[in-house]
Amino acid sequence: MGKEQDENAGYLRIQDIPALNQSHCKMRDPERVEKIINEFVCGGPERMQFVSDFDYTITKQRTEDNLPVLSSFGIFNACKSLPTYFKEESDKLFHKYRPIEIDPHMPIEEKVQHMIEWWTQSAKLASGFAFDETEIEHTASKFKRALRDHTHELFATLLRLQIPVLVFSAGLGNSVVSVLQQANIMHPNVKVVSNFLQYRNGVLDGFQQPMIHTFNKNETVLDGSEYYELVHTRDHIIVMGDSLGDADMANGVPASSHIMKIGFLFDHVEANMEKYMNTFDIVLVDDQTMDVPRALLALVEQRHQLRHPHVTNGAS
Ligand code: MG7
Ligand code: MG
């Protein structure tokens, strides 16, 4: 009887979810957020998937000691054995193309051409010399300290609930995997889709296909893949990112899906606020933790345990 009552305990309210009532947690449409949470909770973990950006989403935008956090490409560029011209040329490309990437006025279609050029030239630059990947591991080991607070707990919950996790990065996959591995969160339910180094005859030969750049970073590039097969029936999706383009990562999933988009905003808060509010369902201002996504999953897990006490909680 008690169980039945709990199960019908009714609609969850935003005001009863402390993580969503923090002053830095902003929502354009709290009713919509509330509705999606209730869909998630009713559907249970088996309908959920989790999609996250890596750079400055899994890693922090700001660390306590204010030490800069390198991006996944940055970790590669910091490797000591790279040819001297590499860093110079790579910086030149960055200074040419980065302003285009974030230009608020240029239309996306026009940007795409430039981004393809950037990633292509970067791949060419990373070609024709020997490179030992353990160097990436060495640099990456310093950046496991830069993961958002409670990232371990988040990934442990996702594993416990067997929710597939896609870490989607237009950066360098080798660095992403290395950081996740060294932080012990590269669990079997975690898949990294990104740009990985390619070798030919023992020397570096750019990146493997398909190229993942800022504007094709969405589930359409997964079409027909093994991962797509795994997740295409999971229509309850949490998407997390720190850039506006990250909100599109779930494009390509069926239109009937329920998607909760969480955006981490840190730089130029005032100038960016309106766009972030219009793009993400939840905007977290200078939040260097995983507490909000964890709170959502905790609600899903609680209701799931009430329904299936024998499945998820062997101890009780
Ligand atoms: N980004 C894209 N490319 C490069 C590169 O070759 N070097 C460096 N340092 N950064 C690059 O995490 C993805 C982000 O990395 C940047 C080809 C872009 O700004 C992209 O959004
Ligand atoms: Mg990012």
mmCIF file of N, CA and C in Angstrom, residues 54-56 69-80 82 86-87 90-91 94 118 122 131 135-136 139-140 142-143 169-173 175-176 179:
data_model
loop_
_atom_site.group_PDB
_atom_site.id
_atom_site.type_symbol
_atom_site.label_atom_id
_atom_site.label_comp_id
_atom_site.label_asym_id
_atom_site.label_seq_id
_atom_site.Cartn_x
_atom_site.Cartn_y
_atom_site.Cartn_z
ATOM 1 N N PHE A 54 32.659 18.066 -24.029
ATOM 2 C CA PHE A 54 33.787 17.799 -23.126
ATOM 3 C C PHE A 54 34.445 19.094 -22.614
ATOM 4 N N ASP A 55 35.074 19.848 -23.541
ATOM 5 C CA ASP A 55 35.861 21.013 -23.121
ATOM 6 C C ASP A 55 35.004 22.051 -22.414
ATOM 7 N N TYR A 56 35.338 22.351 -21.177
ATOM 8 C CA TYR A 56 34.676 23.373 -20.359
ATOM 9 C C TYR A 56 33.224 23.024 -20.021
ATOM 10 N N VAL A 69 42.652 25.902 -17.628
ATOM 11 C CA VAL A 69 42.373 24.519 -18.015
ATOM 12 C C VAL A 69 42.609 24.406 -19.514
ATOM 13 N N LEU A 70 43.438 23.466 -19.910
ATOM 14 C CA LEU A 70 43.689 23.302 -21.347
ATOM 15 C C LEU A 70 42.517 22.578 -21.998
ATOM 16 N N SER A 71 42.232 22.939 -23.253
ATOM 17 C CA SER A 71 41.236 22.205 -24.034
ATOM 18 C C SER A 71 41.885 20.915 -24.528
ATOM 19 N N SER A 72 41.069 20.053 -25.141
ATOM 20 C CA SER A 72 41.618 18.787 -25.637
ATOM 21 C C SER A 72 42.663 19.022 -26.737
ATOM 22 N N PHE A 73 42.437 20.014 -27.604
ATOM 23 C CA PHE A 73 43.481 20.352 -28.589
ATOM 24 C C PHE A 73 44.691 20.957 -27.868
ATOM 25 N N GLY A 74 44.412 21.748 -26.842
ATOM 26 C CA GLY A 74 45.482 22.371 -26.064
ATOM 27 C C GLY A 74 46.397 21.339 -25.415
ATOM 28 N N ILE A 75 45.812 20.240 -24.932
ATOM 29 C CA ILE A 75 46.602 19.169 -24.312
ATOM 30 C C ILE A 75 47.560 18.566 -25.345
ATOM 31 N N PHE A 76 47.057 18.375 -26.557
ATOM 32 C CA PHE A 76 47.903 17.862 -27.638
ATOM 33 C C PHE A 76 49.017 18.867 -27.949
ATOM 34 N N ASN A 77 48.638 20.130 -28.101
ATOM 35 C CA ASN A 77 49.618 21.156 -28.476
ATOM 36 C C ASN A 77 50.717 21.332 -27.432
ATOM 37 N N ALA A 78 50.433 20.925 -26.206
ATOM 38 C CA ALA A 78 51.423 21.072 -25.129
ATOM 39 C C ALA A 78 52.447 19.937 -25.128
ATOM 40 N N CYS A 79 52.263 18.961 -26.006
ATOM 41 C CA CYS A 79 53.210 17.837 -26.040
ATOM 42 C C CYS A 79 54.570 18.306 -26.543
ATOM 43 N N LYS A 80 55.600 17.960 -25.781
ATOM 44 C CA LYS A 80 56.945 18.509 -26.012
ATOM 45 C C LYS A 80 57.583 18.072 -27.328
ATOM 46 N N LEU A 82 56.396 17.664 -30.289
ATOM 47 C CA LEU A 82 55.858 18.152 -31.569
ATOM 48 C C LEU A 82 56.903 19.043 -32.244
ATOM 49 N N PHE A 86 55.032 23.394 -35.450
ATOM 50 C CA PHE A 86 53.652 22.968 -35.227
ATOM 51 C C PHE A 86 52.871 23.977 -34.388
ATOM 52 N N LYS A 87 53.437 24.338 -33.256
ATOM 53 C CA LYS A 87 52.739 25.233 -32.328
ATOM 54 C C LYS A 87 52.480 26.583 -32.981
ATOM 55 N N SER A 90 49.840 26.246 -35.715
ATOM 56 C CA SER A 90 48.561 25.939 -35.096
ATOM 57 C C SER A 90 47.970 27.192 -34.430
ATOM 58 N N ASP A 91 48.832 27.997 -33.816
ATOM 59 C CA ASP A 91 48.376 29.265 -33.219
ATOM 60 C C ASP A 91 47.860 30.221 -34.287
ATOM 61 N N PHE A 94 44.485 29.207 -35.205
ATOM 62 C CA PHE A 94 43.548 29.550 -34.133
ATOM 63 C C PHE A 94 43.156 31.030 -34.214
ATOM 64 N N TRP A 118 39.498 24.926 -41.268
ATOM 65 C CA TRP A 118 40.319 24.935 -40.048
ATOM 66 C C TRP A 118 40.700 23.514 -39.657
ATOM 67 N N SER A 122 44.381 21.874 -39.806
ATOM 68 C CA SER A 122 44.922 21.385 -38.551
ATOM 69 C C SER A 122 45.344 19.915 -38.697
ATOM 70 N N PHE A 131 54.829 10.301 -33.558
ATOM 71 C CA PHE A 131 54.283 10.878 -32.324
ATOM 72 C C PHE A 131 53.865 9.754 -31.383
ATOM 73 N N GLU A 135 52.582 10.676 -24.597
ATOM 74 C CA GLU A 135 52.806 12.081 -24.271
ATOM 75 C C GLU A 135 51.506 12.785 -23.918
ATOM 76 N N ILE A 136 50.447 12.438 -24.632
ATOM 77 C CA ILE A 136 49.127 13.013 -24.322
ATOM 78 C C ILE A 136 48.730 12.615 -22.911
ATOM 79 N N THR A 139 50.383 14.804 -20.263
ATOM 80 C CA THR A 139 49.773 16.125 -20.096
ATOM 81 C C THR A 139 48.356 16.001 -19.525
ATOM 82 N N ALA A 140 47.618 15.011 -20.033
ATOM 83 C CA ALA A 140 46.222 14.850 -19.595
ATOM 84 C C ALA A 140 46.143 14.551 -18.104
ATOM 85 N N LYS A 142 47.496 15.852 -15.731
ATOM 86 C CA LYS A 142 47.413 17.072 -14.923
ATOM 87 C C LYS A 142 46.000 17.653 -14.931
ATOM 88 N N PHE A 143 45.190 17.241 -15.893
ATOM 89 C CA PHE A 143 43.887 17.897 -16.033
ATOM 90 C C PHE A 143 42.711 17.106 -15.496
ATOM 91 N N SER A 169 32.703 15.615 -28.788
ATOM 92 C CA SER A 169 33.679 16.695 -28.795
ATOM 93 C C SER A 169 34.217 16.975 -30.184
ATOM 94 N N ALA A 170 34.213 18.245 -30.541
ATOM 95 C CA ALA A 170 34.837 18.661 -31.798
ATOM 96 C C ALA A 170 36.342 18.851 -31.592
ATOM 97 N N GLY A 171 36.797 18.541 -30.392
ATOM 98 C CA GLY A 171 38.218 18.639 -30.087
ATOM 99 C C GLY A 171 38.957 17.365 -30.462
ATOM 100 N N LEU A 172 39.976 17.026 -29.670
ATOM 101 C CA LEU A 172 40.796 15.860 -29.981
ATOM 102 C C LEU A 172 40.421 14.692 -29.058
ATOM 103 N N GLY A 173 39.871 13.651 -29.672
ATOM 104 C CA GLY A 173 39.364 12.503 -28.920
ATOM 105 C C GLY A 173 40.409 11.821 -28.049
ATOM 106 N N SER A 175 42.827 13.077 -26.366
ATOM 107 C CA SER A 175 42.960 13.794 -25.093
ATOM 108 C C SER A 175 41.727 13.553 -24.227
ATOM 109 N N VAL A 176 40.548 13.592 -24.847
ATOM 110 C CA VAL A 176 39.296 13.393 -24.108
ATOM 111 C C VAL A 176 39.313 12.033 -23.416
ATOM 112 N N VAL A 179 41.881 11.856 -20.499
ATOM 113 C CA VAL A 179 41.441 12.522 -19.269
ATOM 114 C C VAL A 179 40.375 11.672 -18.570
#
